[in-house]
Amino acid sequence: MFSSELLPCLMVALPLVGAGLVLLSPPKSPDQARWTALTNVLLTFVLALLLVARYQVPELLPPNADEVDRRELVKQTLQMGRSFPWLSPRAASEPVAGAQRQVDTPVQLAFAVDGISLWLIVLAALLMIPAVLVSWNAIDERPGRFYALMLLLEAGMIGVFAAQDIILFYIFFEFTLIPLFFMIGIWGGSDRRWAARKFFIYTLAGSVLTFLGLLFIVLSEQWMSNSPALTFSIPELTASIQQQIAASPQNAAYWGRVSPWIFAALFAGFAIKVPLFPFHTWLPLAHVEAPTAGSVLLAGVLLKIGSYGFLRFALPLVPGASVAHFHLVAILAVIGIIYGALLALAQEDIKKLVAYSSVSHMGFCVLGLFAFNTVGLTGGLLQMINHGLSTGALFALVGMLYERYHTRDIASYGGLARKYPRMAFCLLVVAFSSIGLPGLNGFTGEVTSLMGMFATNRLYGTLSLAGIILGAWYTLSLVRRTFFGRLREPVQSHQHSPVVSHHQAHGQPAETPLTDLNLREMCALGVLIVPIFWIGLYPKFFTRRMQPSLQPIVAVLQEQGAVMLSQKNALPVERPVQASQPAPSPANSTISR
Amino acid sequence: MSETFSILLPHVVLALAGALFLLAGTFAIPRRWFGPAALAVLALTAVMLRLSVSHTLAAGIDSGFSVRSSALAVGFQYCCLAVGALFVLQSISQQSREEGPTGEFYGLLLLMIDGLLLVGVANDLITLFLSLELISIPTYVLLYLGRRDPKSQEAAVKYFLLSIFSAAMLLYGMAFVFGLTGSTQFDSIRRVLIETYAPINPEAVVPAPSALGLVAIAFLLAGLSFKLAAVPFHFYAPDVYEGTSAFNAGLLAVIPKAAGLFALVRLIGQVTVGFEATGQQLALILAAVTMTGGNCLALLQTNVRRMLAYSSVAHAGYMLVGIAVGFWEQSHPSQGLTAHGGLGLPGGLQSSLLYLLTYSIASVGLFACLVHLGRPGRQVEHLEDLTGLAKTNPILGTVMALFLFSMAGIPPLPGFWGKFSVFAGALSVRQLTLDGGFQLHPAFAILAVVGVLNAAIGGVYYLRLIALMFLHEPLGAPRPTGGRSAYYAALVSAAAVVLMGIFPGALFHFLQNSPRENLGLRPATAQMTPAAVDSAAVNPVAVNPVEQPAN
């Protein structure tokens, strides 16, 4: 066996190799491309399982832990790390002015996992399986290229979560745009070109500002620590900045001054990616026009990059500004939850309905993260995984239905449960998971993030409950209207379908027999339904691995967020001695506002 | 063999070869021989350069010459030779088929490349001016050669007149520098300026910058801005690019820009000591206006070459960001990315050179694709001509998309690394606050934000072209009629783009370790303002005490 240190690097490299292999496979035999892609995806998923198996869960902090303990914990949670020099061909260090220092630029190919990225990596690897399976027959035009792009996307997604270098993170963050642009633009629905471009430009416009924010974090760290070289390593930056703020009041004042700007820059990119309320307009278009696999991955994994960004950068690096912008973000999230749900309720197009429900559900993630306590953060992170599973499965189901009838119009369906009992079962499970039925994953995620939010601010918690009720409404009415009642099937002639199929546009009608789910489709849904039950019945398996990584972030938020806020309000710069106080117990620690 | 001669040897070879080509054009020599011969000459020059480097850099050239080599200059020259070879390569097919003076064409091309190499080593205002003219004059002729239609005539005349005008401005600025310092030789100018404006002795009285110098800086910047095609000196670019052939447009997009930028980098190190504040302000404004103007106007274009002309204007803006940072690093030798021997990223001037390189490779490749896709008289004109290119010609489409993504700055392509280092430079500029702390320089912060937003605007029109090529069905398939050699040139550039994107380490390493003296940066004598002294006492971050008088 190989050393587990290489696991995250391998997980990024394997899909890249796979993409190359798929491209090399002869264009005449699409099946070869399909099987190569599937093998590659399964292998990557096996590696992801190995990652979970080899991840050692560190002990949680005792209640009276101090900063040193916290740093130790962070070090313990970060596992299987490996870095290679990138911008420095010769990592030489030479003694200058008596001090040993690195002369070369330290941007590195650094990969590792911690409790936050572990499950997101597994999610990305898992969702690739249904993504490959649902495209099996749906993509009949140049499938080799489609699968190559999809594998490139997988490398990008895993890379984003595994990257431990701030520039590397950004590179993967942007890189995911390219394959998805082509996937939407070439294989998407009727309005695919505009959807692809809007998606790309919208995300790019936000992320370039994020790029400035990330760069500025690196440069500011050097200014504060006066170290002889810049560091781009995310854990090093996080530790060093927290140390510098605690070390000198001047640094704390400086960081307090620049934090809002950094937060704004990070917010620009991540809020668009999540998406939060006013920035969500790219999402329905991209989701609806994307091919099924694209929608599954976009909703399942790529939206999480936004909330992951908040969790990885905004909360630990600019805790003061995050706390200060609590109301802004929470209000946007609550508006997103309710507005998204209302829009979903009004949709007649199944895919649009699911797309708007994503806006609503992602609001819960953000709400959980911005509760600033362990419960909320755990809930937010868990909700990311849950949303990935349930929305991924929903999009896959919509895709299967679409493959059979070539319409997404809700009104043209009815009573399908009689004809498709297996599909009805899967849809029910997924729908219940999505609306948070106890025993399924959605419940654990939503309840924990709302519990966290209730501890911080009751009003927002209560308001977002409306989203749950509306969610149950639109999801169940979707299920009722399509799968129950009198059997009604869309007319098969394509001219009558309100949504023009892209097969028609390409002049290649692909006929799928009107039978219940076949083995391939059941496998695609099965791999999603198993974790839906698992998280719902035994969430501790998952949260136990998350919490050690979330705890230090919460501690920083509680301490330094409060420190910097108090500094902002009271001008004579005097750092309150808080580090020695016992950290407040997570659940009932509220932010006094 | 004297050092000067040894530095000049490759240039002499190239110039003689150019003259020989001009002469050979009058004899009945088969047309297809000229292109490979020109490639051979460039290879020979590279060998000579290698030989002369081992001779000169080992000997350790002292000041006092009108040419001076350095590691950075040699690196620049190698890159120029490579880019020049790509230009020669892409022209071979067309030149061996077309009617027209081939010998003259390659002769002039070699002379241009020679001028570009000479910019790298020029150590004297006169040499610098002559080397810039050695680029301009062959360009005028190349724009005229073999083109009889009114549009290209207009383009040539326009370029000729505006170029002469800019040369006059440059010369005028140089005259002011001479009037101020009494010398045209860089080292003497620098010595005089440092004695006056940045004395080693901290007690010496520093006079206010002379008005002569301010005028000089303004004129030098204006003259070189024409070469860079920076707003408001860009007016020739769209018309000339549109009017001339794809090959000539590519030449104009790369060679004058490289010459102008390297000359600017050299001048900043040598003749601007004491006037950095003015230069910084001018460069800041130029950069912001150029980026925004170029990108916004590129959005409106329907002609490929016109769009690329405006995009090349916009890229000049990003390079000027690095120049502005370079001015600041000049006046603050103990701060910023170049302080203390470097923090791990190239400084402002080096980052603008890095940007230039990434831009040049992508441009050469992109124009080579256009050369391959058309021939004189039937060129790719409208953006719509490229519709569906990825279907009819997948490899060419992919390669073009690669260049366009690189220009848009999408990682991990080289354009991203260029933007990365340029904006890291802009964000490294800091200033002292009243309470003794420090903060990001607000002007540079705004510049950085304007810059990245421009990158997003740039994304719009690059992506529009990519969308046309990939997402649309071909209308009338663009038939590649420009010959194979341009195709090979595009492939070579694409390989270079991919390699530079995935392995940028060597470049960063080279630029960041090229010592300050290569750029003629002001020595890191702490020329501290009282505020800086105060803050050094309070906060050791502002000025590193180890960095006191180095020389």
mmCIF file of N, CA and C in Angstrom, chain A residues 11 15 122 160 250 286 304 309 318 335 347 389 436 497 527 574:
data_model
loop_
_atom_site.group_PDB
_atom_site.id
_atom_site.type_symbol
_atom_site.label_atom_id
_atom_site.label_comp_id
_atom_site.label_asym_id
_atom_site.label_seq_id
_atom_site.Cartn_x
_atom_site.Cartn_y
_atom_site.Cartn_z
ATOM 1 N N MET A 11 -6.034 11.770 -5.379
ATOM 2 C CA MET A 11 -7.434 11.985 -5.731
ATOM 3 C C MET A 11 -7.596 13.124 -6.708
ATOM 4 N N PRO A 15 -8.404 11.744 -11.571
ATOM 5 C CA PRO A 15 -9.355 12.189 -12.604
ATOM 6 C C PRO A 15 -8.663 12.873 -13.768
ATOM 7 N N VAL A 122 -15.409 13.644 -0.168
ATOM 8 C CA VAL A 122 -16.151 12.402 -0.359
ATOM 9 C C VAL A 122 -17.421 12.680 -1.160
ATOM 10 N N VAL A 160 -10.220 21.932 -5.052
ATOM 11 C CA VAL A 160 -10.659 23.095 -4.279
ATOM 12 C C VAL A 160 -10.708 22.759 -2.795
ATOM 13 N N GLN A 250 -1.312 46.958 18.016
ATOM 14 C CA GLN A 250 -1.198 47.657 16.735
ATOM 15 C C GLN A 250 -1.688 46.771 15.589
ATOM 16 N N ALA A 286 -28.512 28.565 -15.224
ATOM 17 C CA ALA A 286 -27.450 27.574 -15.425
ATOM 18 C C ALA A 286 -27.953 26.172 -15.099
ATOM 19 N N LYS A 304 -21.288 24.392 -3.029
ATOM 20 C CA LYS A 304 -20.661 24.255 -1.710
ATOM 21 C C LYS A 304 -19.331 24.975 -1.632
ATOM 22 N N GLY A 309 -15.936 28.356 1.228
ATOM 23 C CA GLY A 309 -15.076 29.540 1.281
ATOM 24 C C GLY A 309 -15.350 30.377 2.512
ATOM 25 N N VAL A 318 -11.124 36.521 9.161
ATOM 26 C CA VAL A 318 -11.641 37.843 9.533
ATOM 27 C C VAL A 318 -12.849 37.651 10.457
ATOM 28 N N ILE A 335 -33.833 35.878 3.574
ATOM 29 C CA ILE A 335 -34.580 36.268 2.367
ATOM 30 C C ILE A 335 -34.443 35.192 1.307
ATOM 31 N N GLN A 347 -43.152 27.592 -9.670
ATOM 32 C CA GLN A 347 -42.608 27.071 -10.919
ATOM 33 C C GLN A 347 -43.480 25.976 -11.515
ATOM 34 N N LEU A 389 -26.472 15.712 -1.519
ATOM 35 C CA LEU A 389 -27.056 14.397 -1.770
ATOM 36 C C LEU A 389 -28.477 14.524 -2.306
ATOM 37 N N GLY A 436 -36.750 17.371 5.099
ATOM 38 C CA GLY A 436 -36.327 17.218 6.483
ATOM 39 C C GLY A 436 -37.204 16.303 7.308
ATOM 40 N N SER A 497 -44.234 20.017 -26.614
ATOM 41 C CA SER A 497 -43.565 20.262 -25.335
ATOM 42 C C SER A 497 -43.125 21.722 -25.270
ATOM 43 N N VAL A 527 -26.528 4.906 -4.777
ATOM 44 C CA VAL A 527 -25.344 5.418 -4.080
ATOM 45 C C VAL A 527 -25.659 6.717 -3.341
ATOM 46 N N GLU A 574 -7.359 48.930 23.914
ATOM 47 C CA GLU A 574 -6.937 48.133 25.075
ATOM 48 C C GLU A 574 -7.492 46.750 24.867
#
